[in-house]
CSV table of C-alpha atoms in Angstrom, one decimal:
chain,number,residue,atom,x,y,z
A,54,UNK,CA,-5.7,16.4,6.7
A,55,UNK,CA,-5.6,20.5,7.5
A,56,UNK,CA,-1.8,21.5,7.6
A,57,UNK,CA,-1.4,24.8,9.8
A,58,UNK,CA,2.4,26.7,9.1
A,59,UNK,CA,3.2,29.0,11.9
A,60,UNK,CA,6.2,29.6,14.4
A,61,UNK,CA,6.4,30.4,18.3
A,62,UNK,CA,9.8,32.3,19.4
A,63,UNK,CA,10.8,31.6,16.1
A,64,UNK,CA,10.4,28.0,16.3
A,65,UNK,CA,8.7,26.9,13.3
A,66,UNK,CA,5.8,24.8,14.0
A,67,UNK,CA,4.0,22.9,12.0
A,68,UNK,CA,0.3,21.7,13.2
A,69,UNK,CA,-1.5,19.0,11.9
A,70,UNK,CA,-5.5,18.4,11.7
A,71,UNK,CA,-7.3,14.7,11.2
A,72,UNK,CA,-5.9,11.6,9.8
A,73,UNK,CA,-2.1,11.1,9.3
A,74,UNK,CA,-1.4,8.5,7.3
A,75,UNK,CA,0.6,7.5,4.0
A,76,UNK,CA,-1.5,9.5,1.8
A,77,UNK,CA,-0.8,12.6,3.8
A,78,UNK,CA,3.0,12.7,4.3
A,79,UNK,CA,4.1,14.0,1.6
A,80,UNK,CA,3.8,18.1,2.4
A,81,UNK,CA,4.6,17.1,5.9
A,82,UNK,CA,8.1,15.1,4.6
A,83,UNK,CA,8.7,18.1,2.3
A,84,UNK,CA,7.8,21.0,5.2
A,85,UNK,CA,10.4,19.6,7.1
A,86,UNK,CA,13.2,19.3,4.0
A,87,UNK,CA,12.3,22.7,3.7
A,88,UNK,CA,12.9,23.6,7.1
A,89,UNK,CA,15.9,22.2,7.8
A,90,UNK,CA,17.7,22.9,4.1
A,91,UNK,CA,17.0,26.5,5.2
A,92,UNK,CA,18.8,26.2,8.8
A,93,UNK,CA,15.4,25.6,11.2
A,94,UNK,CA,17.0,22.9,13.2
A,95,UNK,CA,15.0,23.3,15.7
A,96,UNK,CA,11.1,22.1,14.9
A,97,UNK,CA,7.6,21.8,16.6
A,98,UNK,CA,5.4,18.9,15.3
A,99,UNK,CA,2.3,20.0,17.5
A,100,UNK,CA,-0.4,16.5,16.9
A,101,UNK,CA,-3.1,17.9,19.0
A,102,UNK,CA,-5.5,18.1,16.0
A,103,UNK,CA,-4.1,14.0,14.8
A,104,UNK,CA,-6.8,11.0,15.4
A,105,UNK,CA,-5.1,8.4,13.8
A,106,UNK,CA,-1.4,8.1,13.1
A,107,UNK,CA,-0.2,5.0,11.1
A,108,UNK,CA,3.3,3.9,10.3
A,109,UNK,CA,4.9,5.9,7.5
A,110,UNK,CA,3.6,8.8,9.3
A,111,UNK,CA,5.2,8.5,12.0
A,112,UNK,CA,8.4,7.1,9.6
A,113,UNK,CA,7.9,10.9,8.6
A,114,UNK,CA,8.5,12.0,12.2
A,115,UNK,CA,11.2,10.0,12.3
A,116,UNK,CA,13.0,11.0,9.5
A,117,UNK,CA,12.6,14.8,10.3
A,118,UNK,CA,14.5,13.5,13.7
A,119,UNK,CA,17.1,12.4,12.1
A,120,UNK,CA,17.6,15.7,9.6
A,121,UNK,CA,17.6,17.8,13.0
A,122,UNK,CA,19.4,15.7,15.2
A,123,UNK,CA,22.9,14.6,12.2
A,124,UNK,CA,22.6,19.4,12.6
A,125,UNK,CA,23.1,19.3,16.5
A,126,UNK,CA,19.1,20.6,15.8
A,127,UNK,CA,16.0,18.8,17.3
A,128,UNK,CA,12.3,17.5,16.7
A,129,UNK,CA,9.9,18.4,19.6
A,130,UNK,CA,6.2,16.6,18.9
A,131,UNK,CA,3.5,17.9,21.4
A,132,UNK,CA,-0.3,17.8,21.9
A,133,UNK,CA,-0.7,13.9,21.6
A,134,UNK,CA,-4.4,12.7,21.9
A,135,UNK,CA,-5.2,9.3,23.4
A,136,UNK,CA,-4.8,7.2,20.5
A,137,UNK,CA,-1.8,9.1,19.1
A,138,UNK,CA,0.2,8.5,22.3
A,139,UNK,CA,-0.7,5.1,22.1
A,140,UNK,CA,0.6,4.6,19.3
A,141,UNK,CA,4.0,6.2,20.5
A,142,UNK,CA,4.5,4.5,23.8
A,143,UNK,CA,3.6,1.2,21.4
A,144,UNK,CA,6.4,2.0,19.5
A,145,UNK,CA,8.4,3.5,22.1
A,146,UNK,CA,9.2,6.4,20.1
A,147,UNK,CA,7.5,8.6,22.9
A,148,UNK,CA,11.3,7.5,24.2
A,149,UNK,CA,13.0,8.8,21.3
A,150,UNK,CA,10.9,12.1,20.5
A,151,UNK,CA,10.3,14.7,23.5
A,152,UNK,CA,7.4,14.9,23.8
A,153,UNK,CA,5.1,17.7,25.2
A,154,UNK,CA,2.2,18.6,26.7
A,155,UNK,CA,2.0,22.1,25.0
A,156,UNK,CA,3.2,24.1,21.6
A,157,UNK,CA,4.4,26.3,24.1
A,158,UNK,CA,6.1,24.2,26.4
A,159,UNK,CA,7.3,22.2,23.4
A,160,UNK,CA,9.1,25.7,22.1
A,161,UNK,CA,10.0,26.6,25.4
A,162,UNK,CA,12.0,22.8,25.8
A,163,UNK,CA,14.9,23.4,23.0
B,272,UNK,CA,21.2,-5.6,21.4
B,273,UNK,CA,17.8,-5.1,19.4
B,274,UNK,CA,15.9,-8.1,18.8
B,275,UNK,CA,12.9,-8.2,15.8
B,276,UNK,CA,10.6,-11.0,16.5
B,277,UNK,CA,8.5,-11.8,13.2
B,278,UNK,CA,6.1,-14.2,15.4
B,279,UNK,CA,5.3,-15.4,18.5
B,280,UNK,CA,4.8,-18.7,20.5
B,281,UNK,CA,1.5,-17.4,21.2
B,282,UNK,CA,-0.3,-16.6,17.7
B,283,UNK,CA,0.7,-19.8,16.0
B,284,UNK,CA,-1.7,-22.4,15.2
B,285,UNK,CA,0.8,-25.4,15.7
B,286,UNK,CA,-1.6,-27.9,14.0
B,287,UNK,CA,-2.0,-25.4,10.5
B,288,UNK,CA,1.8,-25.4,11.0
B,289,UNK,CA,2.0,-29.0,10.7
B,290,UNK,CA,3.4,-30.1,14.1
B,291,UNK,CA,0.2,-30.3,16.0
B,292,UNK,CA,-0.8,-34.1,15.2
B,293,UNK,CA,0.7,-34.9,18.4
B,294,UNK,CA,-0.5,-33.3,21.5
B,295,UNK,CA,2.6,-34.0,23.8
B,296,UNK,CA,4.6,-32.9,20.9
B,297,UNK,CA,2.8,-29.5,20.7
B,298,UNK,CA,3.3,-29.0,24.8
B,299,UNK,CA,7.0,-29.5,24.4
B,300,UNK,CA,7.7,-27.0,21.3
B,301,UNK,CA,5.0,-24.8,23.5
B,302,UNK,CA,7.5,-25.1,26.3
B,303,UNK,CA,10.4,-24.6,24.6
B,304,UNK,CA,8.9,-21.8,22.5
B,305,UNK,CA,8.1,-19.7,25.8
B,306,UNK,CA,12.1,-20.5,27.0
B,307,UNK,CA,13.2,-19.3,23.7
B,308,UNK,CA,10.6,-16.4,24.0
B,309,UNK,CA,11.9,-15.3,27.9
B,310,UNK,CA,15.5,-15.6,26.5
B,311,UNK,CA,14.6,-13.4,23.6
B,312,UNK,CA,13.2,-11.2,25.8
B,313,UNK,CA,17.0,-10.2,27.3
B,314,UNK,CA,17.8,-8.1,24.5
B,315,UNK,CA,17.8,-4.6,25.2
B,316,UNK,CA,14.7,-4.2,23.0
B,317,UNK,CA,12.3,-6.7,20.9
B,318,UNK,CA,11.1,-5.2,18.3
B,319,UNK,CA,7.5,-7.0,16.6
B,320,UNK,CA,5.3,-5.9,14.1
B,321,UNK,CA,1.8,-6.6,15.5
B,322,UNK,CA,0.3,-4.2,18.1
B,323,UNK,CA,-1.5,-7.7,19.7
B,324,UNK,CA,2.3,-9.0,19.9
B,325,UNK,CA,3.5,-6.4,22.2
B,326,UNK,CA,0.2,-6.5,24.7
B,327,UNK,CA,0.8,-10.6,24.7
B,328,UNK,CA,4.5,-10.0,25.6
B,329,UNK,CA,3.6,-7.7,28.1
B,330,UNK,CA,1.2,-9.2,29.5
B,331,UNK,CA,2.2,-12.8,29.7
B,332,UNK,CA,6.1,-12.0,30.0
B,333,UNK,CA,5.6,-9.3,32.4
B,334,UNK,CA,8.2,-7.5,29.3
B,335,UNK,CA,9.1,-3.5,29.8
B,336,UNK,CA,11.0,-3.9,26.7
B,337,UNK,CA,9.0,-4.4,23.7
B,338,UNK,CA,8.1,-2.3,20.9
B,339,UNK,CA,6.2,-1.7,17.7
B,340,UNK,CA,8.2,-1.7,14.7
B,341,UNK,CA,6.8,-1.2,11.0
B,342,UNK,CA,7.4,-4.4,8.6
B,343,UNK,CA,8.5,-2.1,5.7
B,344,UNK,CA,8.5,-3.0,2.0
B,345,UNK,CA,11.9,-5.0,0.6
B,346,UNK,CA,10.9,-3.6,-2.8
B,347,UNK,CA,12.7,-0.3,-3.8
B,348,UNK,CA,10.1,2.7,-4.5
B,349,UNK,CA,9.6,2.0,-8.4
B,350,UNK,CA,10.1,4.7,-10.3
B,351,UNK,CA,6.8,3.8,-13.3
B,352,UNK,CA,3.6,4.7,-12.2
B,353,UNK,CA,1.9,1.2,-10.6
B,354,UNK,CA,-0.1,-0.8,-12.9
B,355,UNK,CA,-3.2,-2.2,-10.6
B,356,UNK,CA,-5.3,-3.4,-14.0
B,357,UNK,CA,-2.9,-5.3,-16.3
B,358,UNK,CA,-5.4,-6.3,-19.0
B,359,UNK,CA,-5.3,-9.5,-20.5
B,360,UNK,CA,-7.6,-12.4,-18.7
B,361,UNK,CA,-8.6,-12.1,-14.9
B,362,UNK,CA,-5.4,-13.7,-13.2
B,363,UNK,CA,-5.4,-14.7,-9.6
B,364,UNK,CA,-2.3,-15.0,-8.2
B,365,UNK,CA,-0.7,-16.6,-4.5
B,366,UNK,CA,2.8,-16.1,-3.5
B,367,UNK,CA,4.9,-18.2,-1.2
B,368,UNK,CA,5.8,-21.8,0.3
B,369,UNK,CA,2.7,-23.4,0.7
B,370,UNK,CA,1.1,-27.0,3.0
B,371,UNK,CA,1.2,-25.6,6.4
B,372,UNK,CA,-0.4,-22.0,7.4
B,373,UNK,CA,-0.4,-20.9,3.7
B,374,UNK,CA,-2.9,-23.6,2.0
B,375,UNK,CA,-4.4,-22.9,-1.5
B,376,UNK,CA,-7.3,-25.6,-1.8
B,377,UNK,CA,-9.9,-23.1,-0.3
B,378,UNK,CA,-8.5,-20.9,-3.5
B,379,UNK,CA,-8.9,-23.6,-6.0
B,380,UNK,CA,-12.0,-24.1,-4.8
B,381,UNK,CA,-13.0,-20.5,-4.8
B,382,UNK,CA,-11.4,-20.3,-8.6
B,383,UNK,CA,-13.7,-23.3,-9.4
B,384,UNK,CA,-16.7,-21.1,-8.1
B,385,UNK,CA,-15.7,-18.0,-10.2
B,386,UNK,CA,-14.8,-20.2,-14.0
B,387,UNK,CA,-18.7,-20.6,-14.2
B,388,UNK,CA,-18.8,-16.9,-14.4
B,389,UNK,CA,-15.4,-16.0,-15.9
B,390,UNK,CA,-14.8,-19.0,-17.7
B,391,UNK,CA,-10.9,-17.3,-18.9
B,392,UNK,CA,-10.4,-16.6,-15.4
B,393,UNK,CA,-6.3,-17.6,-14.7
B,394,UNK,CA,-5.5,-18.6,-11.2
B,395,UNK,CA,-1.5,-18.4,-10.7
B,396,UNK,CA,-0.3,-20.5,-7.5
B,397,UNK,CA,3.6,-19.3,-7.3
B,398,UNK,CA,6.4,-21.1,-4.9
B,399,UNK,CA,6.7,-24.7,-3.6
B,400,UNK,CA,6.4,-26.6,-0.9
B,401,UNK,CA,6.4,-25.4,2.5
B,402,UNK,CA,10.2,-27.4,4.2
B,403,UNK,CA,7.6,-28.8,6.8
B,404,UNK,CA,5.2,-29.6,4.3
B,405,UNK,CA,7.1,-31.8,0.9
B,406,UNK,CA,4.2,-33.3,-1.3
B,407,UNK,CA,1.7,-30.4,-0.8
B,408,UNK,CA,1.6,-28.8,-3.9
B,409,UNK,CA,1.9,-31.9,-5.7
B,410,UNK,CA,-1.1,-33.5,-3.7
B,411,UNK,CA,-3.0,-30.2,-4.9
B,412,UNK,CA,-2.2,-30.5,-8.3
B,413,UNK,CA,-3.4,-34.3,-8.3
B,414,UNK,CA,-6.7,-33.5,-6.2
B,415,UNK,CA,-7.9,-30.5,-8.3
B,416,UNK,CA,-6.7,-31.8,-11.5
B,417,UNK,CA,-10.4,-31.6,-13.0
B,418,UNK,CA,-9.8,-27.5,-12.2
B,419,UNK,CA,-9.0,-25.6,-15.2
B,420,UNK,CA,-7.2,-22.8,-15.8
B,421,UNK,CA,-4.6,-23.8,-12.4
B,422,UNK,CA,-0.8,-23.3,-12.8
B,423,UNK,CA,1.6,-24.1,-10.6
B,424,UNK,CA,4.8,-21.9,-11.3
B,425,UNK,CA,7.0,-23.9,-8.8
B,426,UNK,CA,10.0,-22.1,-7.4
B,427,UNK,CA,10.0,-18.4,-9.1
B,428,UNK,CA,13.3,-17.0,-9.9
B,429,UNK,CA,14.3,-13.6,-8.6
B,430,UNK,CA,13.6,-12.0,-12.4
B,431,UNK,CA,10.1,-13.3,-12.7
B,432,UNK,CA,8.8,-12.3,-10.0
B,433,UNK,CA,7.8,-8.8,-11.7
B,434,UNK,CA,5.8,-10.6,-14.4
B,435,UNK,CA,4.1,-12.8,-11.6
B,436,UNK,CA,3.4,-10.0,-9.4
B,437,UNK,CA,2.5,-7.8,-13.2
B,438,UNK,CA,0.2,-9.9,-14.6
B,439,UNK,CA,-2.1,-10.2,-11.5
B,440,UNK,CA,-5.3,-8.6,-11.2
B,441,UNK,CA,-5.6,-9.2,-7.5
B,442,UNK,CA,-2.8,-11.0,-5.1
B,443,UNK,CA,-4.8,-13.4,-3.1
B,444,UNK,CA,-3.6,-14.8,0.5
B,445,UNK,CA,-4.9,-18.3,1.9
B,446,UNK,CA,-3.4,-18.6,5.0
B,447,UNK,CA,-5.3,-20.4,7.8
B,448,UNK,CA,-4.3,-18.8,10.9
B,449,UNK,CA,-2.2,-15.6,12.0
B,450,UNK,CA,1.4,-14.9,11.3
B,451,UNK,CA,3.5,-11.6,11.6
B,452,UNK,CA,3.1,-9.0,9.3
B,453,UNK,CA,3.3,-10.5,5.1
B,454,UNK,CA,6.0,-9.8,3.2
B,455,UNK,CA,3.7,-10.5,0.4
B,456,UNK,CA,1.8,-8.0,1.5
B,457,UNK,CA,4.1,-5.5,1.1
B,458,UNK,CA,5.5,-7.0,-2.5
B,459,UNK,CA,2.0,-6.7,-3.5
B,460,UNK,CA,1.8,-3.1,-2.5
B,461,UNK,CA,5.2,-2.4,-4.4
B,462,UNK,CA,3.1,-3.4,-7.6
B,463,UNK,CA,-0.1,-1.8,-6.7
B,464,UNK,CA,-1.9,-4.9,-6.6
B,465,UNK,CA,-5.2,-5.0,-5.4
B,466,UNK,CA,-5.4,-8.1,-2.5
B,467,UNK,CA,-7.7,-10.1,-0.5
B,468,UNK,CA,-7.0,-11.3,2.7
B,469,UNK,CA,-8.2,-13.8,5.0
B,470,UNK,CA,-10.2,-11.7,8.2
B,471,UNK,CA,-7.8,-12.5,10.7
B,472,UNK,CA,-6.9,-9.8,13.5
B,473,UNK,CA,-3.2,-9.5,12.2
B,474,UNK,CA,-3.9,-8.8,8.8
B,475,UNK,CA,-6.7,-6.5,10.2
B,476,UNK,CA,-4.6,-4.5,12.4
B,477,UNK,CA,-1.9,-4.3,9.8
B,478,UNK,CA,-4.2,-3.1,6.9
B,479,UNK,CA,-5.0,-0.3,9.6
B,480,UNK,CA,-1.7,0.0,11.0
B,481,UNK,CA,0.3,0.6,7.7
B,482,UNK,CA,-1.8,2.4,5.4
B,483,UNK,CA,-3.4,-0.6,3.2
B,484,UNK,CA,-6.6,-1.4,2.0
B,485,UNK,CA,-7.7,-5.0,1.3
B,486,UNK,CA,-11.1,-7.5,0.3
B,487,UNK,CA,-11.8,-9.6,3.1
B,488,UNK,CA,-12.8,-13.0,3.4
B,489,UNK,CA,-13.3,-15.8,6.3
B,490,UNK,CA,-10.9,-17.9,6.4
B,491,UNK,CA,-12.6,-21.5,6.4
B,492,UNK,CA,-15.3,-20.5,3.2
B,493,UNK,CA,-14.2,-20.7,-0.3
B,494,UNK,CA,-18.0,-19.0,-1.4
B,495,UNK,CA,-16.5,-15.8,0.6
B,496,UNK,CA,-13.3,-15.6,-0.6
B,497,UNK,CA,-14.7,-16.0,-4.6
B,498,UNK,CA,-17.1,-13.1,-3.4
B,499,UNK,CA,-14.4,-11.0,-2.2
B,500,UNK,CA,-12.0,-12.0,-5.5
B,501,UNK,CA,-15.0,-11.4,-7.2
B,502,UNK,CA,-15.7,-7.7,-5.7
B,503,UNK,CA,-11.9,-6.6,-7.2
B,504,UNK,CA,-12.0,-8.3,-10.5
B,505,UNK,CA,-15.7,-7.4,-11.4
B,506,UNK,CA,-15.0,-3.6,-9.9
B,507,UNK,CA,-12.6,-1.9,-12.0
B,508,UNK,CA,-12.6,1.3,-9.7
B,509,UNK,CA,-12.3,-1.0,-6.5
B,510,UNK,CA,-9.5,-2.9,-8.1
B,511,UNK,CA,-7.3,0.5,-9.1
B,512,UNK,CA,-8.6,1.8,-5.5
B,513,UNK,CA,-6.8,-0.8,-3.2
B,514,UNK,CA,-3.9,-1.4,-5.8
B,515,UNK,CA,-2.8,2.4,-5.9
B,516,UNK,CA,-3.9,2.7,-1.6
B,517,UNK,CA,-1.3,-0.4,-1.4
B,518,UNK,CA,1.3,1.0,-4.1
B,519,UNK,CA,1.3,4.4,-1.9
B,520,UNK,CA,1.5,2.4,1.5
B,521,UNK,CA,4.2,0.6,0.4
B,522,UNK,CA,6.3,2.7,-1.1
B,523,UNK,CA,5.8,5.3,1.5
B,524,UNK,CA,8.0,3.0,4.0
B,525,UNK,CA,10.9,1.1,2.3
B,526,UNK,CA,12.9,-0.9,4.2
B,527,UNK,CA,15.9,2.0,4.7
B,528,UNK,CA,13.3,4.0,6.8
B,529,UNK,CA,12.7,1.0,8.5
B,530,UNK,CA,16.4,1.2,9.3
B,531,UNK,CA,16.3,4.7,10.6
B,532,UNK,CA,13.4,3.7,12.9
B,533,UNK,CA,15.9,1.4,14.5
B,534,UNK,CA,18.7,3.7,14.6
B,535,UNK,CA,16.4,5.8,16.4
B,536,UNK,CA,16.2,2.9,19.2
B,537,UNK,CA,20.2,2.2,19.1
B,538,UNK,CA,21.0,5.9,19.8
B,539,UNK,CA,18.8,5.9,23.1
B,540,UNK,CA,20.2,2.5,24.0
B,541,UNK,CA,23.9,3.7,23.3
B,542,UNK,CA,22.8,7.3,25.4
B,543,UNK,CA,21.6,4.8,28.7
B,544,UNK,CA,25.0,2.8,28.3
């Protein structure tokens, strides 16, 4: 999986590229301690770039909610393809996240 | 009030469960499993661990309200790096309460296939008797008697359940028909053990969905699941392959992130109320 660091308005954003799964969380898991121990509260996750997305993947996600959200901070994810969104509204987490159709958007929706 | 549903109605084979003798029998649990199923289905969300569960909910329920949850791994990440090749003589193991779904003569026979090629090959059936299912093991034991190299470990206490789960070479799973996602499963992932599972959609789906990796057999042929025992135990690299795929997919989701999946879910609820 291709990992792209960048920002937008400041937000950082972190891009992902291929197959998300188990054996790929760990820089994502430890990009968004990073961010988040140094005061980013507010993240972009943009998936457009993500085929498959399995379980402790999205646990990742998950977890970097939870860092943002116990800081008043927040996790945007954006750029779904088909089967990623599938797998959110299966889960219902497209509930949980906000989700958008654009990085910029995405940046623009803190 | 979230509700996680482990299996449905639907996806069980009431005769491999042992209550399908009877036919009128089988239409009444039928019809009381879809009351208890619409009744389930007034939480504010049920949570299941199948993709196939939700469609069937939807789809048969009419249900807006039910989600994908992952099953998660009871076993704490371990620390020691996972062992998938233990050493010592090929050992075959099977985990949990066996005689209904979970059956183990296909495995015995299998094991009786592979002694004429690894004549010190160990096969290691672990539990007891399923509550629906008293004598079954016993039965086994008396019908394969001539098939060496068989132990029965009976009830394993909470201790040995590393060694069982250490000294295994591959964690093998005889079911007959579909359940929810294994709990073995994910045990045997905490140890790294290579497995092979029966080619049902479930276990399919949840090899996909969760990260693991897996030899697959059919389910009614004891020459396929030897061959696919065989393909682990006569493939070192295949062996340490699956076991360290299923050591990293379990371990990556313990049961606490499991938690803060559904803590995710509570906070929207509580938000809408």
């Amino acid at each position: 999986m291709e990992i792209i660091r960048s920002s937008r308005n400041n937000i950082p954003v972190l891009q992902l590229k291929g197959r998300f799964d188990a054996h790929e969380v760990e820089p994502v898991h430890a990009w968004l301690g990073e961010q988040v121990k140094n005061g980013n509260l507010k993240i972009v996750v943009n998936l457009e770039g993500v085929n498959f997305i399995d379980s402790t993947a999205l646990s990742t996600l998950v977890r970097g909610l939870k860092l943002c959200r116990e800081k008043n901070g927040d996790l945007h994810v954006c750029s779904l393809q088909q089967p990623v969104r599938v797998i959110f509204e299966l889960t219902r987490l497209d509930k949980a996240f906000d989700v958008f159709p654009t990085e910029e958007e995405a940046a623009k929706g803190f | 009030m979230v509700v996680l549903l482990h299996n449905i109605m639907e996806t069980v084979n009431l005769k491999s469960a042992g209550f399908g003798s009877n036919p009128i029998l089988e239409a009444v649990i039928r019809m009381f499993g879809n009351i208890v199923t619409r009744f389930i289905l007034k939480a504010d969300w049920v949570a299941v661990t199948i993709p196939k569960y939700v469609e069937i909910l939807e789809g048969k329920y009419g249900a807006k309200n039910v989600l994908l949850a992952p099953h998660g791994s009871f076993e704490e990440p371990t620390k020691s790096e996972p062992n998938p090749m233990p050493g010592g003589c090929p050992t075959v193991m099977t985990f949990g309460k066996f005689g209904t779904y979970k059956t183990v003569d296909l495995l015995v026979e299998a094991h009786a296939v592979l002694l004429k090629k690894h004549p010190d090959m160990r096969l290691v059936i672990a539990g007891t008797d399923s509550p629906n299912a008293a004598g079954y093991l016993q039965g086994m034991r008396e019908k394969y008697s001539h098939v060496p190299n068989v132990e029965y470990t009976g009830y394993v206490a909470e201790e040995e359940v590393p060694r069982i789960f250490g000294e295994a070479w591959v964690v093998a799973f005889p079911y007959t028909s579909t359940t929810g996602s294994s709990g073995v499963l994910h045990q045997a992932g905490g140890y790294g053990k290579a497995v092979v599972l029966p080619n049902l959609g479930d276990f399919a789906e949840l090899v996909l969905e969760e990260g693991y990796d897996a030899e697959f057999f059919e389910p009614a042929s004891a020459d396929s699941l030897a061959e696919s025992i065989a393909n682990v135990i006569e493939n070192p690299e295949r062996q340490k392959e699956i076991g360290l795929r299923n050591y990293t997919a379990a371990n990556g989701l313990p049961i606490t992130e499991v938690v803060d999946w559904y803590l995710i879910h509570f906070e929207e609820l509580l938000k809408k109320k």
